Tab-separated table of C-alpha atoms (C1' of nucleotides) in Angstrom:
chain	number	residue	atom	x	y	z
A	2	UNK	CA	92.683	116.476	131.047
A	3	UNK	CA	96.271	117.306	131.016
A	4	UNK	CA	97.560	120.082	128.912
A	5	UNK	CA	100.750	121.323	127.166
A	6	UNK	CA	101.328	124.697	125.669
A	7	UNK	CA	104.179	124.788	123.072
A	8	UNK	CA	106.606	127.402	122.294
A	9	UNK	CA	105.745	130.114	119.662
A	10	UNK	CA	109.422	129.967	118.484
A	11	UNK	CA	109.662	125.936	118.718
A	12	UNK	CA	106.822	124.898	115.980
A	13	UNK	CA	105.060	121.262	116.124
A	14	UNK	CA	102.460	119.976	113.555
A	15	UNK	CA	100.725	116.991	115.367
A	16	UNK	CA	99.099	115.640	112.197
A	17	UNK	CA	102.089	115.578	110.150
A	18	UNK	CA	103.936	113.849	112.666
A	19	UNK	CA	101.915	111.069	112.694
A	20	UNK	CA	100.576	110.456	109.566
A	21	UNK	CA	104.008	110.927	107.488
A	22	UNK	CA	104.643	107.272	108.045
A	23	UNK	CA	107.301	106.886	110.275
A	24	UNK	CA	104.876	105.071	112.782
A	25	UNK	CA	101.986	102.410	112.137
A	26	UNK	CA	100.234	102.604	115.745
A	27	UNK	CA	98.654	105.288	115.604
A	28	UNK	CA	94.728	105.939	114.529
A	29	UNK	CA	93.267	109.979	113.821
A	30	UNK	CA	89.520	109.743	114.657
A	31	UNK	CA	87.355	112.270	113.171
A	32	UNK	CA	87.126	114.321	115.932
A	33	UNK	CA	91.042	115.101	115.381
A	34	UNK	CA	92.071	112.474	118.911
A	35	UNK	CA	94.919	110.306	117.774
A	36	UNK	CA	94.931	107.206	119.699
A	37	UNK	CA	98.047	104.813	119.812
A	38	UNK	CA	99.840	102.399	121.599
A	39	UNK	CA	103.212	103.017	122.542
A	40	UNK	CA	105.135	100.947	124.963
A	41	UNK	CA	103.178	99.223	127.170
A	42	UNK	CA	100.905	102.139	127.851
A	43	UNK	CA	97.781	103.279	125.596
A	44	UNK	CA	97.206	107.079	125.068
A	45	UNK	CA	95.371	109.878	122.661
A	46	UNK	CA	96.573	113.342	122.113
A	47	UNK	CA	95.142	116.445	119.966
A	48	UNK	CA	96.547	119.870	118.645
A	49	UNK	CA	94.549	122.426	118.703
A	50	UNK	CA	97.095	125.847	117.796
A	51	UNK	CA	99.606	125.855	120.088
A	52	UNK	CA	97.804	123.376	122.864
A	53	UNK	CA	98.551	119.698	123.296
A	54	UNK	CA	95.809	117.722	125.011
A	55	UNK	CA	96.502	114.262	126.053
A	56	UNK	CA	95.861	111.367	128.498
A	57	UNK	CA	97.239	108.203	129.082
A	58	UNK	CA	100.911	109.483	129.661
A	59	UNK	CA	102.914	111.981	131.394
A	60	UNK	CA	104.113	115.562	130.150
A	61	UNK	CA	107.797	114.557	130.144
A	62	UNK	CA	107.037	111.394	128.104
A	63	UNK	CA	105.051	113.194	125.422
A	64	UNK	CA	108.131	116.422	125.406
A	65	UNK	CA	110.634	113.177	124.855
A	66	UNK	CA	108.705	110.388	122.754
A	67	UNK	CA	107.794	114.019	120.393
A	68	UNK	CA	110.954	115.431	120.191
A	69	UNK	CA	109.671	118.370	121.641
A	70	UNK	CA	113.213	119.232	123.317
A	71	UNK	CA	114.770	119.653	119.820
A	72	UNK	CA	115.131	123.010	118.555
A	73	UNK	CA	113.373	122.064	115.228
A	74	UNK	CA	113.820	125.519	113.524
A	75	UNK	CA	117.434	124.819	113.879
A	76	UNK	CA	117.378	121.963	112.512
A	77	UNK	CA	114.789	122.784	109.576
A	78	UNK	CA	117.519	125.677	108.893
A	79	UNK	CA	120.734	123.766	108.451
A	80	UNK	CA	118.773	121.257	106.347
A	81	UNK	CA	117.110	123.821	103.888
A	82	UNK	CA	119.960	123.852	101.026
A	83	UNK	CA	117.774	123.797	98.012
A	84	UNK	CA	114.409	124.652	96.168
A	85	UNK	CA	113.149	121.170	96.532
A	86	UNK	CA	113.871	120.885	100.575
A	87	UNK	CA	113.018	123.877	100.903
A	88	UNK	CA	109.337	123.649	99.334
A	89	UNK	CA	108.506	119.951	101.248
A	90	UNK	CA	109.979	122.175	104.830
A	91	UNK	CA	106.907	125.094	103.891
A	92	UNK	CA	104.323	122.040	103.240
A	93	UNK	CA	105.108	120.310	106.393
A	94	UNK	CA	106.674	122.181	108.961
A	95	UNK	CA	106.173	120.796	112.098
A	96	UNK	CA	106.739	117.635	111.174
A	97	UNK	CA	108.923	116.056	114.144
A	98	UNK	CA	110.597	112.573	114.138
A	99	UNK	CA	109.650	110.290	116.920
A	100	UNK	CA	111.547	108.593	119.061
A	101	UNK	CA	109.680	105.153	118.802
A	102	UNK	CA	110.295	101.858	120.712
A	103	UNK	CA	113.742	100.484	119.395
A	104	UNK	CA	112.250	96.599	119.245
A	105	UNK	CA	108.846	97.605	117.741
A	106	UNK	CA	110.582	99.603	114.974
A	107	UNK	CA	112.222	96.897	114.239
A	108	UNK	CA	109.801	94.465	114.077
A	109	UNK	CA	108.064	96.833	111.795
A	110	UNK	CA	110.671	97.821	109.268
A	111	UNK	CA	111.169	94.195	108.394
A	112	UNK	CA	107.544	94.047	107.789
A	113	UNK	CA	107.718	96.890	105.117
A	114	UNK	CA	109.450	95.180	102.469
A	115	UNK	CA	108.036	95.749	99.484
A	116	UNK	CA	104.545	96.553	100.973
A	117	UNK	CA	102.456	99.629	101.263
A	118	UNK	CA	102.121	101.397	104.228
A	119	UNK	CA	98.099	100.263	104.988
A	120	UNK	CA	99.991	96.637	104.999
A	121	UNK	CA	102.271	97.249	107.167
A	122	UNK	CA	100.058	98.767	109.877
A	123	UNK	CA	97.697	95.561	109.301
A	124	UNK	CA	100.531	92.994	109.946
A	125	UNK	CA	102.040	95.190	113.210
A	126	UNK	CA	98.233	95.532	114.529
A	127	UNK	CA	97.948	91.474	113.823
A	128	UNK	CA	101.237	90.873	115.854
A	129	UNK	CA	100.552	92.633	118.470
A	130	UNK	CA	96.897	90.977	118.686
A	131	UNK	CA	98.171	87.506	118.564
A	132	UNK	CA	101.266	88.044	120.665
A	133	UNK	CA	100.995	91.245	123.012
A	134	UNK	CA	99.407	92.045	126.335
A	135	UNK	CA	95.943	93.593	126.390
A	136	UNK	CA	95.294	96.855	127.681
A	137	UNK	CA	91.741	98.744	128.385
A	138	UNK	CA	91.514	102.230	127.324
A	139	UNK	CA	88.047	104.032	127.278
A	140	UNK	CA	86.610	100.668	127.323
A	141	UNK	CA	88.294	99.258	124.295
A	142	UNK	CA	91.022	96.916	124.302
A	143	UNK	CA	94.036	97.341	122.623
A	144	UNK	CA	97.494	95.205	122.819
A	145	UNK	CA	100.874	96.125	123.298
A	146	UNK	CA	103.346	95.477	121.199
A	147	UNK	CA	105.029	91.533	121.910
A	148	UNK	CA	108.522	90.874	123.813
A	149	UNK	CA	110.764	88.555	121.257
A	150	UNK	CA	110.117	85.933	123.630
A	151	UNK	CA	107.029	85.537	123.047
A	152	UNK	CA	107.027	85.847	119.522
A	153	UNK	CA	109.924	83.100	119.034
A	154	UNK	CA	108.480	80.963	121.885
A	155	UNK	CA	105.316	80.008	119.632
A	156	UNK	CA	107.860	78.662	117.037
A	157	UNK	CA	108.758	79.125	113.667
A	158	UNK	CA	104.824	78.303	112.407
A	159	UNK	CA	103.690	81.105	115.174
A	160	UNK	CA	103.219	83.976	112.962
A	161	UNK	CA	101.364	82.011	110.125
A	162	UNK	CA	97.987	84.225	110.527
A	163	UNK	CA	99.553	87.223	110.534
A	164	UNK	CA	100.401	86.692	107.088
A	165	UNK	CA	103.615	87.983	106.568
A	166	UNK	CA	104.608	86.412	103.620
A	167	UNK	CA	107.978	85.798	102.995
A	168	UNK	CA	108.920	88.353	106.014
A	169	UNK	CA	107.743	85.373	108.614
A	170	UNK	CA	110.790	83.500	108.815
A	171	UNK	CA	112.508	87.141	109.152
A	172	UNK	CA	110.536	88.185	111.912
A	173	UNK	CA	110.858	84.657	113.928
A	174	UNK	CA	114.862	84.649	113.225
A	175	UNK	CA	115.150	88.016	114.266
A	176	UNK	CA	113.013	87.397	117.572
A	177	UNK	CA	115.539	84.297	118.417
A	178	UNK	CA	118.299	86.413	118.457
A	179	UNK	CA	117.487	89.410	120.196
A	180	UNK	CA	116.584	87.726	123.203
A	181	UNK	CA	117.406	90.790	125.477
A	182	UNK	CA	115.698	93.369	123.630
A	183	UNK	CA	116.763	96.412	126.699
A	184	UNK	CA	120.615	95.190	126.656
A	185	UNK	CA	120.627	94.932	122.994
A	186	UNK	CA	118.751	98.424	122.214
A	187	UNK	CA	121.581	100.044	125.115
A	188	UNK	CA	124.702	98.519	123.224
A	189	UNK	CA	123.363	99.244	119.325
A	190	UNK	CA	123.080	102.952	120.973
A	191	UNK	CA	126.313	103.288	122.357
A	192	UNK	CA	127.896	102.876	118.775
A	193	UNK	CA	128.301	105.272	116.288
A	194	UNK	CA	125.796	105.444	112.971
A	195	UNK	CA	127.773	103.348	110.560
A	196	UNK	CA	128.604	100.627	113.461
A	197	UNK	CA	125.208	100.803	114.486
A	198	UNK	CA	123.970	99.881	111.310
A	199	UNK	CA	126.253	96.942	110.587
A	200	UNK	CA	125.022	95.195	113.124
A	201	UNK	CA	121.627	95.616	112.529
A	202	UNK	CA	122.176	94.012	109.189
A	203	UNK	CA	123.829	91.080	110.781
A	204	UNK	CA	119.449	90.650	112.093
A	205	UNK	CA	117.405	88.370	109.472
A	206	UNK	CA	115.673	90.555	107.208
A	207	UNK	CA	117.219	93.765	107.992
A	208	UNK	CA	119.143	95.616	104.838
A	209	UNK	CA	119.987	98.804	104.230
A	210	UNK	CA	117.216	100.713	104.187
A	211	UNK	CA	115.400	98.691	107.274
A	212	UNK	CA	118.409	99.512	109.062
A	213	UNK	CA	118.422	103.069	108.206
A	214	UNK	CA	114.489	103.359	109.084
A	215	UNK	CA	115.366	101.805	112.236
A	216	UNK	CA	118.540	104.189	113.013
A	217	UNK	CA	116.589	107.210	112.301
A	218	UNK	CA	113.327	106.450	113.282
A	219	UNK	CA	114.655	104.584	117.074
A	220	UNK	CA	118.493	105.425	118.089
A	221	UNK	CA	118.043	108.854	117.054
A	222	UNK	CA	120.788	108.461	114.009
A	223	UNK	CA	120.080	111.600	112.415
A	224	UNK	CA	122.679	111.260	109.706
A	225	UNK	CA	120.913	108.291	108.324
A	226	UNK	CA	119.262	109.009	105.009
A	227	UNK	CA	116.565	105.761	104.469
A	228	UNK	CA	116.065	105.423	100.353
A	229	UNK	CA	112.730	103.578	99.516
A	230	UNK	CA	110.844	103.804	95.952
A	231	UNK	CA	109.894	107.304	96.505
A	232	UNK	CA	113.124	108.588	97.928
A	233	UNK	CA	114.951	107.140	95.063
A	234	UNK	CA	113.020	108.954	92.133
A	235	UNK	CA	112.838	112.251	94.256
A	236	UNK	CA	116.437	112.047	94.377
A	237	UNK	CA	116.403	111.084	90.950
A	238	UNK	CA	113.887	114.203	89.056
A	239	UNK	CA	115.710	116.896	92.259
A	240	UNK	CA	119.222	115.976	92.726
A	241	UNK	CA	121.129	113.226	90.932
A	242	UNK	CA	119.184	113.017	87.369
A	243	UNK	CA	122.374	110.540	85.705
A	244	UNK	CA	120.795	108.159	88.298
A	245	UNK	CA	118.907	104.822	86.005
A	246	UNK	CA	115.776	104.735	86.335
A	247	UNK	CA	113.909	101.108	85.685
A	248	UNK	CA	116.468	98.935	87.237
A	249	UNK	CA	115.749	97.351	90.744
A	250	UNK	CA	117.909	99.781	93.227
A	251	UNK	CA	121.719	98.073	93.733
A	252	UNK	CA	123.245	98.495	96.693
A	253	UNK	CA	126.068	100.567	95.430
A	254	UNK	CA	123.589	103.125	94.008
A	255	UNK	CA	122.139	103.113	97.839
A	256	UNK	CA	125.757	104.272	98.925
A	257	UNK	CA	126.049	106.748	96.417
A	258	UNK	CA	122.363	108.301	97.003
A	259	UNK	CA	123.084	108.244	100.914
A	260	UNK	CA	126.790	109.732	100.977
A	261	UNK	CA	125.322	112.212	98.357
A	262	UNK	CA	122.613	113.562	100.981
A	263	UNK	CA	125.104	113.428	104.197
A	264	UNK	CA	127.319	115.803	102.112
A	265	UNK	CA	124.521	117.739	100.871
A	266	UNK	CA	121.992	118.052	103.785
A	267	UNK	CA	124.653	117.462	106.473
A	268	UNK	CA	124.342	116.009	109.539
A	269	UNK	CA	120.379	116.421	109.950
A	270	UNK	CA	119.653	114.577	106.889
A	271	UNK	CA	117.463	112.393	107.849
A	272	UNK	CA	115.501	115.070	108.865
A	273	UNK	CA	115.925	116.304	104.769
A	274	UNK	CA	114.303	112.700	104.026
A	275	UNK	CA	111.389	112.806	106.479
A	276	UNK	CA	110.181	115.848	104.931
A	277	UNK	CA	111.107	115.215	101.398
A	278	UNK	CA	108.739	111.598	101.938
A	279	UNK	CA	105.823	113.439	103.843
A	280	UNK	CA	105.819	115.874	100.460
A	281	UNK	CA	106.051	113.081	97.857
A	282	UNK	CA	103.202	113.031	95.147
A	283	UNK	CA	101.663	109.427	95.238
B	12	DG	C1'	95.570	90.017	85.340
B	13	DA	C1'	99.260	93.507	85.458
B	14	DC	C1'	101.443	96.475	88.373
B	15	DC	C1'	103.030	98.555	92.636
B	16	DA	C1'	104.338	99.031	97.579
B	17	DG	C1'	109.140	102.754	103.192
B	18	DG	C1'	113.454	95.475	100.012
B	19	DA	C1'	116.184	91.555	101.492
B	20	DG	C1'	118.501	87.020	100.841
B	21	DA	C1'	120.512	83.313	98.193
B	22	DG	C1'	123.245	82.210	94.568
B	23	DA	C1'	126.298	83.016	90.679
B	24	DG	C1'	129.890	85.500	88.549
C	2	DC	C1'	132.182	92.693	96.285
C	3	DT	C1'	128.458	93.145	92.642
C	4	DC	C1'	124.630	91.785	89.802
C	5	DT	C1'	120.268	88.901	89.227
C	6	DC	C1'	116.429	86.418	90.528
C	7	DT	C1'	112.890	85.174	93.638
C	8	DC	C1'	110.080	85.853	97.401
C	9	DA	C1'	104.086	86.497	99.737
C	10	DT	C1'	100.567	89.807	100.437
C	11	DG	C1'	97.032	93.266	99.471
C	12	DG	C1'	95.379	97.308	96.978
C	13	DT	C1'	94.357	99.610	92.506
DNA sequence: GACCAGGAGAGAG
DNA sequence: CTCTCTCATGGT
């Protein structure tokens, strides 16, 4: 089986990566393989020190879909401005952002509303069933994730058993208008971050923070800083304690949290997020 | 049952 | 533009 040997200087924590819930496709067996689904191919991968092993892709797609070409120290550096960075960077360096399927990401971020994160995987792995093309791997079959098309040609009823809830409608209307998923993912990229993410939120179902998740997580928008639940009261007890606590976040006290972290972290800080989420007690 | 989870949209002011 | 209220699902 194909292997990859990573660079002392150029650190990579496998685990983290994946289970810091940035992705929902991917399952750790016991036996430390992760097995996913990403694109329309199937593959597993383990770390063991400084040694990748993986099938079911090539070495170049791993190095890119990983981030494996970014100098993460770097980056880890120009982010680390305070105590409470600093301490969630020692708990989980390593911890890379992914460069996931732009349509997929989608489709999943406006499936987390207000859900937890075992809900979300069950509702992506339910699409995909219903909707997506099987694939063999090791003599299971797994699914790919579903083309728009064939989500919105089953109609607005389509998604019923995948039990959505309110999201459905969100998911169908979003799947009727991006009808070219490659052209569309090639023009939102060619835009710069604040652009980018006004036109995301012109998709049913996509706000703020989906459209932040989505920027970060699939166009590579590094400056975008996504602020869930947990984000919000880190921020709150670490950086910006005149914040209210109880009442449902507003969307000017989004802008002020976000603006607040681009000055602070700089232009990495949605790197700053990733790791300040991964270290979050809950 | 109450409460929470990687929130967003419709409607009112 | 800004605040408020409602929304469906599953886990604890």
């Amino acid at each position: 089986m194909p292997t990859l040997t990573l660079d002392n200087d150029n650190s990579f924590n496998l685990d983290a990566t994946l289970s810091c819930g940035q992705v929902f496709r991917w399952d750790r067996r016991p036996d430390g393989w992760w097995y996913g689904v990403v694109k329309d191919r199937v593959m597993k991968i383990r770390q063991d020190v400084n040694t990748l092993t993986y099938s079911g892709a090539t070495a170049p797609f791993v190095r890119h879909y990983f981030s494996l070409d970014l100098d993460l120290d770097a980056i880890l550096a120009s982010i680390d401005r305070d105590t409470a960075v600093h301490a969630a960077i020692r708990k989980n360096r390593g911890l890379r952002l992914i460069r996931q399927p732009a349509w997929e990401c989608t489709v999943s971020y406006i499936c987390s509303t207000n859900s937890n994160i075992p809900t979300i995987r069950r509702r992506i792995a339910s699409i995909a069933e219903k909707f997506g093309e099987p694939v063999e791997f090791e003599n299971t079959v797994y699914y790919t994730f579903p083309h728009p098309e064939a989500i919105s040609g089953s109609g607005e009823n389509g998604l019923t058993e995948c039990r959505l809830g309110y999201r459905e409608p969100y998911v169908f209307g979003t799947s009727c208008s991006v009808t070219d998923p490659e052209c569309w993912e090639r023009r939102i990229r060619t835009l710069p971050y604040e652009e980018a993410r006004r036109e995301l939120m012109k998709l049913n179902g996509i706000g703020p923070k989906a459209a932040d998740c989505i920027l970060l997580f699939a166009f590579q928008k590094y400056e975008a800083f996504p602020v869930d639940v947990w984000i919000r009261r880190i921020m709150q007890e670490c950086y910006l304690p005149g914040l209210a606590t109880d009442s449902p976040l507003s969307n000017r006290e989004y802008d002020s949290i976000r603006t607040f972290a681009r000055e602070h972290f700089g232009e990495y800080c949605g790197w700053a997020q990733e790791y300040l989420y991964a270290g979050r007690e809950g």
